Amino acid sequence: GAHEQAGLFLPVGKWKHADLLNETVETIPLADFIAQEHLERISYVIIDVEGKEPNVIRGMRLESNRRNFPVFQFELGGTWTDSRHDENQWGQYGIAMYLTALGYKLYLMGEKG
């Protein structure tokens, strides 16, 4: 969401003794960014934000900005259902139905997709 705090998870494995940093990063919805920068069209967007993909997609406001985002790629995986994330965010099925209803064609990419 707007002005959401970004963060990293606690270090584990070989990184478990790494120093912890506490940084705050201002975020804005992607639709607001393109309006602020007077961009008319984004040819390609890659979204990989550790389970917050549904929030970024919602922040694109595709109902009114579909022409601005003709093609985009997002990571689809287990982090979407991770308990560390917002329990009210849309799941994989909800995002798929939302994008399909807006006329997007969905394709799986990867080893088995």
MMTF fields as JSON, N, C-alpha, C and O atoms, coordinates in Angstrom:
{
  "mmtfVersion": "1.0.0",
  "mmtfProducer": "UNKNOWN",
  "numBonds": 451,
  "numAtoms": 452,
  "numGroups": 113,
  "numChains": 1,
  "numModels": 1,
  "chainsPerModel": [1],
  "groupsPerChain": [113],
  "chainIdList": ["A"],
  "bondAtomList": [4, 2, 8, 6, 12, 10, 16, 14, 20, 18, 24, 22, 28, 26, 32, 30, 36, 34, 40, 38, 44, 42, 48, 46, 52, 50, 56, 54, 60, 58, 64, 62, 68, 66, 72, 70, 76, 74, 80, 78, 84, 82, 88, 86, 92, 90, 96, 94, 100, 98, 104, 102, 108, 106, 112, 110, 116, 114, 120, 118, 124, 122, 128, 126, 132, 130, 136, 134, 140, 138, 144, 142, 148, 146, 152, 150, 156, 154, 160, 158, 164, 162, 168, 166, 172, 170, 176, 174, 180, 178, 184, 182, 188, 186, 192, 190, 196, 194, 200, 198, 204, 202, 208, 206, 212, 210, 216, 214, 220, 218, 224, 222, 228, 226, 232, 230, 236, 234, 240, 238, 244, 242, 248, 246, 252, 250, 256, 254, 260, 258, 264, 262, 268, 266, 272, 270, 276, 274, 280, 278, 284, 282, 288, 286, 292, 290, 296, 294, 300, 298, 304, 302, 308, 306, 312, 310, 316, 314, 320, 318, 324, 322, 328, 326, 332, 330, 336, 334, 340, 338, 344, 342, 348, 346, 352, 350, 356, 354, 360, 358, 364, 362, 368, 366, 372, 370, 376, 374, 380, 378, 384, 382, 388, 386, 392, 390, 396, 394, 400, 398, 404, 402, 408, 406, 412, 410, 416, 414, 420, 418, 424, 422, 428, 426, 432, 430, 436, 434, 440, 438, 444, 442, 448, 446],
  "bondOrderList": [1, 1, 1, 1, 1, 1, 1, 1, 1, 1, 1, 1, 1, 1, 1, 1, 1, 1, 1, 1, 1, 1, 1, 1, 1, 1, 1, 1, 1, 1, 1, 1, 1, 1, 1, 1, 1, 1, 1, 1, 1, 1, 1, 1, 1, 1, 1, 1, 1, 1, 1, 1, 1, 1, 1, 1, 1, 1, 1, 1, 1, 1, 1, 1, 1, 1, 1, 1, 1, 1, 1, 1, 1, 1, 1, 1, 1, 1, 1, 1, 1, 1, 1, 1, 1, 1, 1, 1, 1, 1, 1, 1, 1, 1, 1, 1, 1, 1, 1, 1, 1, 1, 1, 1, 1, 1, 1, 1, 1, 1, 1, 1],
  "groupList": [{"groupName": "GLY", "atomNameList": ["N", "CA", "C", "O"], "elementList": ["N", "C", "C", "O"], "formalChargeList": [0, 0, 0, 0], "bondAtomList": [1, 0, 2, 1, 3, 2], "bondOrderList": [1, 1, 2], "singleLetterCode": "G", "chemCompType": "PEPTIDE LINKING"}, {"groupName": "ALA", "atomNameList": ["N", "CA", "C", "O"], "elementList": ["N", "C", "C", "O"], "formalChargeList": [0, 0, 0, 0], "bondAtomList": [1, 0, 2, 1, 3, 2], "bondOrderList": [1, 1, 2], "singleLetterCode": "A", "chemCompType": "L-PEPTIDE LINKING"}, {"groupName": "HIS", "atomNameList": ["N", "CA", "C", "O"], "elementList": ["N", "C", "C", "O"], "formalChargeList": [0, 0, 0, 0], "bondAtomList": [1, 0, 2, 1, 3, 2], "bondOrderList": [1, 1, 2], "singleLetterCode": "H", "chemCompType": "L-PEPTIDE LINKING"}, {"groupName": "GLU", "atomNameList": ["N", "CA", "C", "O"], "elementList": ["N", "C", "C", "O"], "formalChargeList": [0, 0, 0, 0], "bondAtomList": [1, 0, 2, 1, 3, 2], "bondOrderList": [1, 1, 2], "singleLetterCode": "E", "chemCompType": "L-PEPTIDE LINKING"}, {"groupName": "GLN", "atomNameList": ["N", "CA", "C", "O"], "elementList": ["N", "C", "C", "O"], "formalChargeList": [0, 0, 0, 0], "bondAtomList": [1, 0, 2, 1, 3, 2], "bondOrderList": [1, 1, 2], "singleLetterCode": "Q", "chemCompType": "L-PEPTIDE LINKING"}, {"groupName": "LEU", "atomNameList": ["N", "CA", "C", "O"], "elementList": ["N", "C", "C", "O"], "formalChargeList": [0, 0, 0, 0], "bondAtomList": [1, 0, 2, 1, 3, 2], "bondOrderList": [1, 1, 2], "singleLetterCode": "L", "chemCompType": "L-PEPTIDE LINKING"}, {"groupName": "PHE", "atomNameList": ["N", "CA", "C", "O"], "elementList": ["N", "C", "C", "O"], "formalChargeList": [0, 0, 0, 0], "bondAtomList": [1, 0, 2, 1, 3, 2], "bondOrderList": [1, 1, 2], "singleLetterCode": "F", "chemCompType": "L-PEPTIDE LINKING"}, {"groupName": "PRO", "atomNameList": ["N", "CA", "C", "O"], "elementList": ["N", "C", "C", "O"], "formalChargeList": [0, 0, 0, 0], "bondAtomList": [1, 0, 2, 1, 3, 2], "bondOrderList": [1, 1, 2], "singleLetterCode": "P", "chemCompType": "L-PEPTIDE LINKING"}, {"groupName": "VAL", "atomNameList": ["N", "CA", "C", "O"], "elementList": ["N", "C", "C", "O"], "formalChargeList": [0, 0, 0, 0], "bondAtomList": [1, 0, 2, 1, 3, 2], "bondOrderList": [1, 1, 2], "singleLetterCode": "V", "chemCompType": "L-PEPTIDE LINKING"}, {"groupName": "LYS", "atomNameList": ["N", "CA", "C", "O"], "elementList": ["N", "C", "C", "O"], "formalChargeList": [0, 0, 0, 0], "bondAtomList": [1, 0, 2, 1, 3, 2], "bondOrderList": [1, 1, 2], "singleLetterCode": "K", "chemCompType": "L-PEPTIDE LINKING"}, {"groupName": "TRP", "atomNameList": ["N", "CA", "C", "O"], "elementList": ["N", "C", "C", "O"], "formalChargeList": [0, 0, 0, 0], "bondAtomList": [1, 0, 2, 1, 3, 2], "bondOrderList": [1, 1, 2], "singleLetterCode": "W", "chemCompType": "L-PEPTIDE LINKING"}, {"groupName": "ASP", "atomNameList": ["N", "CA", "C", "O"], "elementList": ["N", "C", "C", "O"], "formalChargeList": [0, 0, 0, 0], "bondAtomList": [1, 0, 2, 1, 3, 2], "bondOrderList": [1, 1, 2], "singleLetterCode": "D", "chemCompType": "L-PEPTIDE LINKING"}, {"groupName": "ASN", "atomNameList": ["N", "CA", "C", "O"], "elementList": ["N", "C", "C", "O"], "formalChargeList": [0, 0, 0, 0], "bondAtomList": [1, 0, 2, 1, 3, 2], "bondOrderList": [1, 1, 2], "singleLetterCode": "N", "chemCompType": "L-PEPTIDE LINKING"}, {"groupName": "THR", "atomNameList": ["N", "CA", "C", "O"], "elementList": ["N", "C", "C", "O"], "formalChargeList": [0, 0, 0, 0], "bondAtomList": [1, 0, 2, 1, 3, 2], "bondOrderList": [1, 1, 2], "singleLetterCode": "T", "chemCompType": "L-PEPTIDE LINKING"}, {"groupName": "ILE", "atomNameList": ["N", "CA", "C", "O"], "elementList": ["N", "C", "C", "O"], "formalChargeList": [0, 0, 0, 0], "bondAtomList": [1, 0, 2, 1, 3, 2], "bondOrderList": [1, 1, 2], "singleLetterCode": "I", "chemCompType": "L-PEPTIDE LINKING"}, {"groupName": "ARG", "atomNameList": ["N", "CA", "C", "O"], "elementList": ["N", "C", "C", "O"], "formalChargeList": [0, 0, 0, 0], "bondAtomList": [1, 0, 2, 1, 3, 2], "bondOrderList": [1, 1, 2], "singleLetterCode": "R", "chemCompType": "L-PEPTIDE LINKING"}, {"groupName": "SER", "atomNameList": ["N", "CA", "C", "O"], "elementList": ["N", "C", "C", "O"], "formalChargeList": [0, 0, 0, 0], "bondAtomList": [1, 0, 2, 1, 3, 2], "bondOrderList": [1, 1, 2], "singleLetterCode": "S", "chemCompType": "L-PEPTIDE LINKING"}, {"groupName": "TYR", "atomNameList": ["N", "CA", "C", "O"], "elementList": ["N", "C", "C", "O"], "formalChargeList": [0, 0, 0, 0], "bondAtomList": [1, 0, 2, 1, 3, 2], "bondOrderList": [1, 1, 2], "singleLetterCode": "Y", "chemCompType": "L-PEPTIDE LINKING"}, {"groupName": "MET", "atomNameList": ["N", "CA", "C", "O"], "elementList": ["N", "C", "C", "O"], "formalChargeList": [0, 0, 0, 0], "bondAtomList": [1, 0, 2, 1, 3, 2], "bondOrderList": [1, 1, 2], "singleLetterCode": "M", "chemCompType": "L-PEPTIDE LINKING"}],
  "groupTypeList": [0, 1, 2, 3, 4, 1, 0, 5, 6, 5, 7, 8, 0, 9, 10, 9, 2, 1, 11, 5, 5, 12, 3, 13, 8, 3, 13, 14, 7, 5, 1, 11, 6, 14, 1, 4, 3, 2, 5, 3, 15, 14, 16, 17, 8, 14, 14, 11, 8, 3, 0, 9, 3, 7, 12, 8, 14, 15, 0, 18, 15, 5, 3, 16, 12, 15, 15, 12, 6, 7, 8, 6, 4, 6, 3, 5, 0, 0, 13, 10, 13, 11, 16, 15, 2, 11, 3, 12, 4, 10, 0, 4, 17, 0, 14, 1, 18, 17, 5, 13, 1, 5, 0, 17, 9, 5, 17, 5, 18, 0, 3, 9, 0],
  "groupIdList": [1, 2, 3, 4, 5, 6, 7, 8, 9, 10, 11, 12, 13, 14, 15, 16, 17, 18, 19, 20, 21, 22, 23, 24, 25, 26, 27, 28, 29, 30, 31, 32, 33, 34, 35, 36, 37, 38, 39, 40, 41, 42, 43, 44, 45, 46, 47, 48, 49, 50, 51, 52, 53, 54, 55, 56, 57, 58, 59, 60, 61, 62, 63, 64, 65, 66, 67, 68, 69, 70, 71, 72, 73, 74, 75, 76, 77, 78, 79, 80, 81, 82, 83, 84, 85, 86, 87, 88, 89, 90, 91, 92, 93, 94, 95, 96, 97, 98, 99, 100, 101, 102, 103, 104, 105, 106, 107, 108, 109, 110, 111, 112, 113],
  "secStructList": [7, 6, 6, 7, 7, 7, 7, 7, 7, 7, 7, 7, 4, 4, 4, 6, 6, 1, 7, 7, 7, 7, 7, 7, 7, 7, 7, 7, 7, 2, 2, 2, 2, 2, 2, 2, 6, 6, 7, 7, 7, 7, 1, 7, 3, 3, 3, 7, 7, 6, 6, 7, 2, 2, 2, 2, 2, 2, 2, 6, 7, 2, 2, 2, 2, 4, 4, 4, 7, 1, 7, 3, 3, 3, 7, 7, 1, 4, 4, 4, 4, 7, 6, 6, 1, 7, 6, 6, 1, 7, 7, 2, 2, 2, 2, 2, 2, 2, 2, 2, 2, 6, 6, 7, 7, 7, 7, 7, 7, 1, 1, 7, 7],
  "xCoordList": [0.808, 0.0, 0.851, 2.079, 0.207, 0.93, 1.728, 1.22, 2.967, 3.866, 4.057, 4.245, 4.008, 4.226, 5.698, 6.545, 6.012, 7.405, 7.923, 7.314, 9.039, 9.677, 10.625, 11.144, 10.846, 11.758, 12.27, 11.771, 13.264, 13.84, 13.571, 13.355, 13.587, 13.38, 14.664, 15.743, 14.554, 15.714, 16.719, 16.324, 18.015, 19.043, 19.061, 18.909, 19.246, 19.333, 20.509, 21.125, 20.818, 21.896, 23.219, 23.548, 23.975, 25.301, 25.225, 26.235, 24.044, 23.879, 23.342, 23.093, 23.156, 22.509, 23.293, 22.726, 24.576, 25.369, 25.591, 26.376, 24.911, 25.049, 24.412, 23.454, 24.956, 24.387, 23.005, 22.793, 22.075, 20.73, 20.707, 21.283, 20.048, 19.885, 18.428, 17.542, 18.176, 16.817, 16.684, 17.039, 16.177, 16.023, 14.546, 13.816, 14.111, 12.751, 12.806, 13.577, 11.987, 11.944, 10.515, 9.577, 10.356, 9.02, 8.587, 9.365, 7.357, 6.813, 5.567, 4.869, 5.308, 4.067, 3.512, 4.271, 2.2, 1.621, 2.218, 2.497, 2.405, 3.003, 2.19, 2.763, 0.875, 0.03, 0.334, 0.343, 0.579, 0.923, 2.276, 2.461, 3.229, 4.561, 4.495, 5.113, 3.748, 3.701, 2.99, 3.335, 2.004, 1.334, 2.288, 2.361, 3.004, 3.957, 5.069, 5.509, 5.517, 6.605, 6.106, 6.904, 4.794, 4.162, 4.517, 4.788, 4.511, 4.774, 3.454, 2.455, 3.449, 2.213, 2.039, 0.916, 3.137, 3.033, 4.325, 5.42, 4.188, 5.319, 5.298, 4.363, 6.304, 6.298, 6.354, 5.736, 7.096, 7.266, 7.648, 8.539, 6.976, 7.249, 7.519, 6.797, 8.555, 8.827, 8.576, 9.139, 7.725, 7.373, 7.875, 7.41, 8.815, 9.35, 9.623, 10.711, 8.635, 8.718, 8.407, 7.738, 8.898, 8.833, 7.448, 7.271, 6.482, 5.146, 4.187, 3.008, 4.663, 3.791, 3.3, 2.763, 3.485, 3.062, 1.594, 1.287, 0.675, -0.727, -0.915, -1.713, -0.194, -0.325, 0.203, -0.378, 1.299, 1.846, 0.871, 0.618, 0.329, -0.623, -1.849, -2.344, -2.332, -3.477, -3.092, -3.915, -1.849, -1.379, -1.199, -1.017, -1.25, -1.177, -2.521, -2.603, -3.567, -4.934, -5.304, -5.623, -5.249, -5.418, -6.809, -6.982, -7.796, -9.139, -9.12, -9.836, -8.31, -8.238, -6.894, -6.737, -5.925, -4.581, -4.127, -2.93, -5.025, -4.621, -3.768, -2.808, -4.104, -3.337, -1.908, -1.014, -1.691, -0.352, 0.537, 1.762, -0.067, 0.674, 0.23, -0.459, 0.615, 0.143, 0.718, 0.048, 1.949, 2.609, 3.371, 4.113, 3.179, 3.997, 4.161, 3.359, 5.211, 5.572, 5.632, 6.145, 5.101, 5.197, 5.546, 5.188, 6.258, 6.639, 5.408, 4.649, 5.238, 4.123, 4.723, 5.401, 4.486, 5.104, 4.584, 3.605, 5.256, 4.862, 4.885, 4.203, 5.655, 5.718, 4.381, 4.147, 3.499, 2.183, 1.358, 0.506, 1.584, 0.791, 1.571, 1.133, 2.706, 3.568, 2.883, 2.323, 2.925, 2.234, 2.81, 2.192, 3.982, 4.57, 3.929, 4.224, 3.046, 2.429, 0.994, 0.424, 0.438, -0.918, -1.926, -2.028, -2.665, -3.652, -4.815, -5.555, -4.988, -6.092, -5.703, -6.543, -4.447, -4.061, -4.658, -4.946, -4.832, -5.402, -4.468, -3.247, -5.042, -4.25, -4.025, -4.422, -3.388, -3.066, -4.321, -4.36, -5.334, -6.573, -7.258, -7.724, -7.32, -7.965, -7.285, -7.956, -5.96, -5.227, -5.469, -5.657, -5.465, -5.705, -7.089, -7.233, -8.097, -9.454, -9.549, -10.195, -8.914, -8.903, -8.27, -8.84, -7.095, -6.393, -7.153, -7.223, -7.714, -8.495, -9.719, -10.042, -10.396, -11.576, -11.224, -12.066, -9.985, -9.548, -9.037, -8.658, -9.026, -8.617, -7.177, -6.715, -6.451, -5.069, -5.059, -5.94, -4.069, -3.83, -2.703, -1.674, -2.892, -1.925, -1.114, -1.664, 0.185, 1.098, 2.026, 2.519, 2.259, 3.242, 4.582, 4.662, 5.62, 6.974, 7.79, 7.559, 8.733, 9.613, 9.829, 9.45, 10.434, 10.816, 9.633, 9.732, 8.516, 7.346, 6.185, 5.11, 6.365, 5.255, 5.163, 4.256],
  "yCoordList": [-1.185, 0.0, 1.248, 1.177, 2.363, 3.627, 3.785, 3.562, 4.167, 4.429, 3.224, 3.375, 2.052, 0.817, 0.665, 1.037, 0.135, -0.049, -1.344, -2.402, -1.25, -2.428, -3.019, -2.3, -4.301, -4.908, -6.24, -6.806, -6.725, -8.034, -8.955, -8.504, -10.243, -11.214, -11.418, -11.045, -12.001, -12.257, -13.143, -14.056, -12.893, -13.706, -15.133, -15.339, -16.091, -17.5, -18.141, -17.524, -19.371, -20.099, -19.391, -18.919, -19.317, -18.694, -17.205, -16.599, -16.604, -15.169, -14.879, -13.718, -15.908, -15.683, -14.769, -14.248, -14.566, -13.665, -12.302, -11.489, -12.066, -10.776, -9.664, -9.893, -8.477, -7.33, -7.032, -7.092, -6.713, -6.343, -4.856, -4.052, -4.5, -3.104, -2.724, -3.557, -1.514, -1.031, 0.164, 1.289, -0.091, 0.96, 1.123, 0.134, 2.319, 2.602, 3.145, 4.055, 2.579, 2.971, 3.381, 2.612, 4.584, 5.036, 4.333, 4.204, 3.887, 3.264, 4.027, 4.629, 3.984, 4.556, 3.572, 2.807, 3.577, 2.695, 3.0, 4.154, 1.975, 2.127, 3.083, 3.844, 3.055, 3.976, 5.434, 6.304, 5.699, 7.055, 7.472, 8.625, 6.532, 6.829, 7.23, 8.217, 6.472, 6.821, 8.146, 8.884, 8.458, 9.759, 10.879, 11.916, 10.667, 11.657, 11.939, 13.08, 10.911, 11.05, 11.338, 11.434, 11.474, 11.77, 10.719, 11.05, 9.461, 8.368, 7.911, 7.796, 7.654, 7.246, 5.747, 5.244, 5.035, 3.591, 2.943, 3.417, 1.873, 1.084, -0.202, -0.993, -0.423, -1.566, -2.907, -3.874, -2.97, -4.255, -4.004, -3.204, -4.684, -4.559, -5.952, -6.899, -6.078, -7.323, -7.048, -6.115, -7.868, -7.693, -8.9, -10.019, -8.679, -9.729, -9.076, -8.551, -9.112, -8.38, -9.275, -8.858, -10.494, -11.424, -11.563, -11.361, -11.906, -12.189, -11.022, -11.195, -9.839, -8.661, -8.362, -7.286, -9.314, -9.125, -8.707, -7.805, -9.332, -8.899, -7.418, -6.734, -6.927, -5.515, -4.603, -3.551, -4.998, -4.198, -4.199, -3.155, -5.364, -5.457, -4.594, -3.897, -4.636, -3.783, -2.305, -1.476, -1.97, -0.59, -0.089, 1.108, -1.002, -0.592, -0.037, 0.597, -0.28, 0.188, -0.11, 0.786, -1.38, -1.812, -1.558, -1.526, -1.377, -1.084, 0.177, 0.261, 1.145, 2.393, 2.588, 3.539, 1.722, 1.889, 0.728, 0.594, -0.103, -1.283, -0.916, -1.619, 0.159, 0.557, 0.967, 0.898, 1.394, 1.783, 0.583, 0.701, -0.561, -1.776, -2.937, -3.843, -2.923, -3.978, -5.359, -6.372, -5.403, -6.672, -6.524, -5.561, -7.483, -7.503, -8.93, -9.814, -9.122, -10.441, -10.333, -9.355, -11.35, -11.345, -12.737, -13.748, -12.755, -14.021, -14.638, -13.962, -15.911, -16.654, -17.776, -18.647, -17.77, -18.814, -18.883, -18.228, -19.688, -19.959, -18.759, -18.76, -17.729, -16.567, -15.846, -15.07, -16.088, -15.448, -15.932, -15.193, -17.131, -17.685, -17.728, -18.338, -17.093, -17.057, -16.259, -15.194, -16.765, -16.12, -14.76, -14.023, -14.407, -13.11, -11.981, -10.81, -12.329, -11.317, -11.035, -11.74, -10.009, -9.551, -10.649, -11.113, -11.066, -12.131, -11.711, -12.562, -10.401, -9.907, -9.658, -9.246, -9.903, -9.663, -10.759, -11.864, -10.433, -11.379, -12.56, -12.413, -13.718, -14.91, -15.106, -14.273, -16.211, -16.508, -16.624, -16.095, -17.302, -17.459, -16.109, -15.808, -15.301, -13.992, -13.088, -12.404, -13.081, -12.264, -12.781, -11.995, -14.104, -14.685, -14.302, -13.956, -14.359, -13.998, -12.501, -12.107, -11.691, -10.236, -9.897, -9.134, -10.461, -10.157, -10.686, -10.018, -11.87, -12.446, -11.58, -11.337, -11.116, -10.261, -8.957, -8.374, -8.498, -7.264, -7.501, -6.554, -8.761, -9.071, -9.494, -9.671, -9.66, -10.131, -11.628, -12.36, -12.072, -13.488, -13.903, -13.232, -15.002, -15.451, -16.618, -17.534, -16.584, -17.642, -17.972, -17.075, -19.244, -19.668, -19.849, -20.44, -19.346, -19.498, -20.259, -20.149, -21.021, -21.731, -23.157, -23.567, -23.886, -25.251, -26.124, -26.936, -25.961, -26.785, -25.988, -26.548, -24.689, -23.836, -23.561, -22.849],
  "zCoordList": [0.0, 0.0, 0.0, 0.048, -0.053, -0.061, 1.221, 2.32, 1.064, 2.174, 3.089, 4.296, 2.516, 3.265, 3.58, 2.768, 4.726, 5.101, 4.492, 4.647, 3.805, 3.227, 4.259, 5.113, 4.187, 5.145, 4.662, 3.69, 5.351, 5.065, 6.237, 7.362, 5.964, 7.02, 7.811, 7.352, 8.981, 9.817, 9.1, 8.375, 9.288, 8.63, 9.2, 10.404, 8.317, 8.715, 7.996, 7.127, 8.356, 7.698, 7.864, 8.952, 6.795, 6.872, 7.177, 7.533, 7.042, 7.292, 8.69, 9.016, 9.528, 10.823, 11.76, 12.72, 11.503, 12.341, 11.678, 12.166, 10.588, 9.896, 10.732, 11.471, 10.602, 11.293, 10.726, 9.515, 11.607, 11.172, 10.864, 11.597, 9.791, 9.42, 9.6, 9.408, 9.954, 10.083, 9.152, 9.506, 7.976, 6.969, 6.648, 6.576, 6.461, 6.039, 4.62, 4.317, 3.766, 2.363, 2.041, 2.253, 1.535, 1.163, -0.116, -1.061, -0.133, -1.331, -1.763, -0.947, -3.057, -3.585, -4.594, -5.19, -4.799, -5.817, -7.195, -7.518, -7.982, -9.31, -10.176, -10.955, -10.052, -10.824, -10.455, -11.326, -9.181, -8.757, -9.315, -9.705, -9.356, -9.88, -11.349, -11.748, -12.162, -13.592, -13.811, -14.733, -12.979, -13.091, -12.678, -13.338, -11.599, -11.085, -12.09, -12.23, -12.781, -13.754, -15.172, -16.104, -15.333, -16.631, -17.689, -18.843, -17.279, -18.206, -18.799, -18.089, -20.09, -20.741, -20.807, -20.772, -20.902, -21.067, -20.59, -20.893, -19.855, -19.398, -20.212, -20.088, -21.035, -21.947, -21.24, -21.686, -20.134, -19.464, -18.008, -17.721, -17.108, -15.687, -15.132, -15.446, -14.312, -13.589, -12.109, -11.537, -11.497, -10.092, -9.315, -9.533, -8.417, -7.544, -6.199, -5.963, -5.326, -4.065, -2.861, -1.916, -2.917, -1.787, -1.168, 0.033, -1.991, -1.487, -1.484, -1.174, -1.822, -1.854, -3.274, -3.535, -4.182, -5.573, -5.69, -6.469, -4.941, -5.059, -4.722, -5.362, -3.733, -3.362, -4.466, -4.733, -5.105, -6.205, -7.381, -7.981, -7.707, -8.82, -8.527, -9.413, -7.309, -6.953, -7.049, -7.438, -6.697, -6.775, -8.194, -8.416, -9.159, -10.571, -11.043, -12.095, -10.263, -10.575, -12.03, -12.812, -12.355, -13.739, -14.308, -15.526, -13.444, -13.951, -14.814, -15.812, -14.432, -15.201, -15.885, -16.651, -15.636, -16.193, -17.058, -17.313, -17.509, -18.267, -19.48, -19.796, -20.146, -21.346, -20.989, -21.832, -19.742, -19.301, -19.006, -19.013, -18.749, -18.382, -19.274, -18.804, -20.555, -21.454, -21.129, -21.331, -20.63, -20.328, -19.019, -18.824, -18.131, -16.925, -16.446, -16.75, -15.697, -15.18, -13.665, -13.121, -12.987, -11.536, -11.042, -11.646, -9.92, -9.318, -8.653, -7.958, -8.882, -8.316, -7.492, -8.036, -6.197, -5.397, -3.986, -3.627, -3.195, -1.831, -0.913, 0.111, -1.251, -0.37, -0.305, 0.621, -1.273, -1.249, -0.069, 0.424, 0.389, 1.486, 2.781, 3.756, 2.796, 3.967, 5.076, 4.82, 6.291, 7.412, 7.776, 8.544, 7.247, 7.56, 6.779, 7.016, 5.84, 4.986, 5.414, 6.246, 4.838, 5.12, 4.829, 3.694, 5.837, 5.649, 4.765, 4.273, 4.554, 3.733, 2.275, 1.475, 1.925, 0.536, -0.355, 0.103, -1.607, -2.549, -2.73, -2.68, -2.939, -3.2, -4.688, -5.504, -5.033, -6.429, -7.288, -8.399, -6.791, -7.553, -7.755, -8.854, -6.705, -6.803, -7.817, -8.59, -7.817, -8.791, -10.201, -11.129, -10.365, -11.697, -12.216, -13.388, -11.368, -11.784, -12.103, -13.074, -11.297, -11.506, -12.852, -13.631, -13.128, -14.374, -15.586, -16.618, -15.465, -16.57, -16.866, -18.029, -15.82, -16.0, -16.705, -17.387, -16.544, -17.196, -18.618, -19.307, -19.057, -20.423, -20.586, -21.713, -19.494, -19.6, -19.886, -19.434, -20.63, -20.847, -19.911, -19.839, -19.198, -18.209, -18.747, -19.358, -18.522, -18.94, -17.781, -17.098, -17.566, -16.571, -17.257, -18.333, -16.641, -17.175, -16.157, -14.953, -16.635, -15.713, -16.145, -17.243, -15.272, -15.566, -15.952, -16.872, -15.256, -15.527, -16.078, -16.295, -16.314, -16.727, -18.135, -18.567]
}
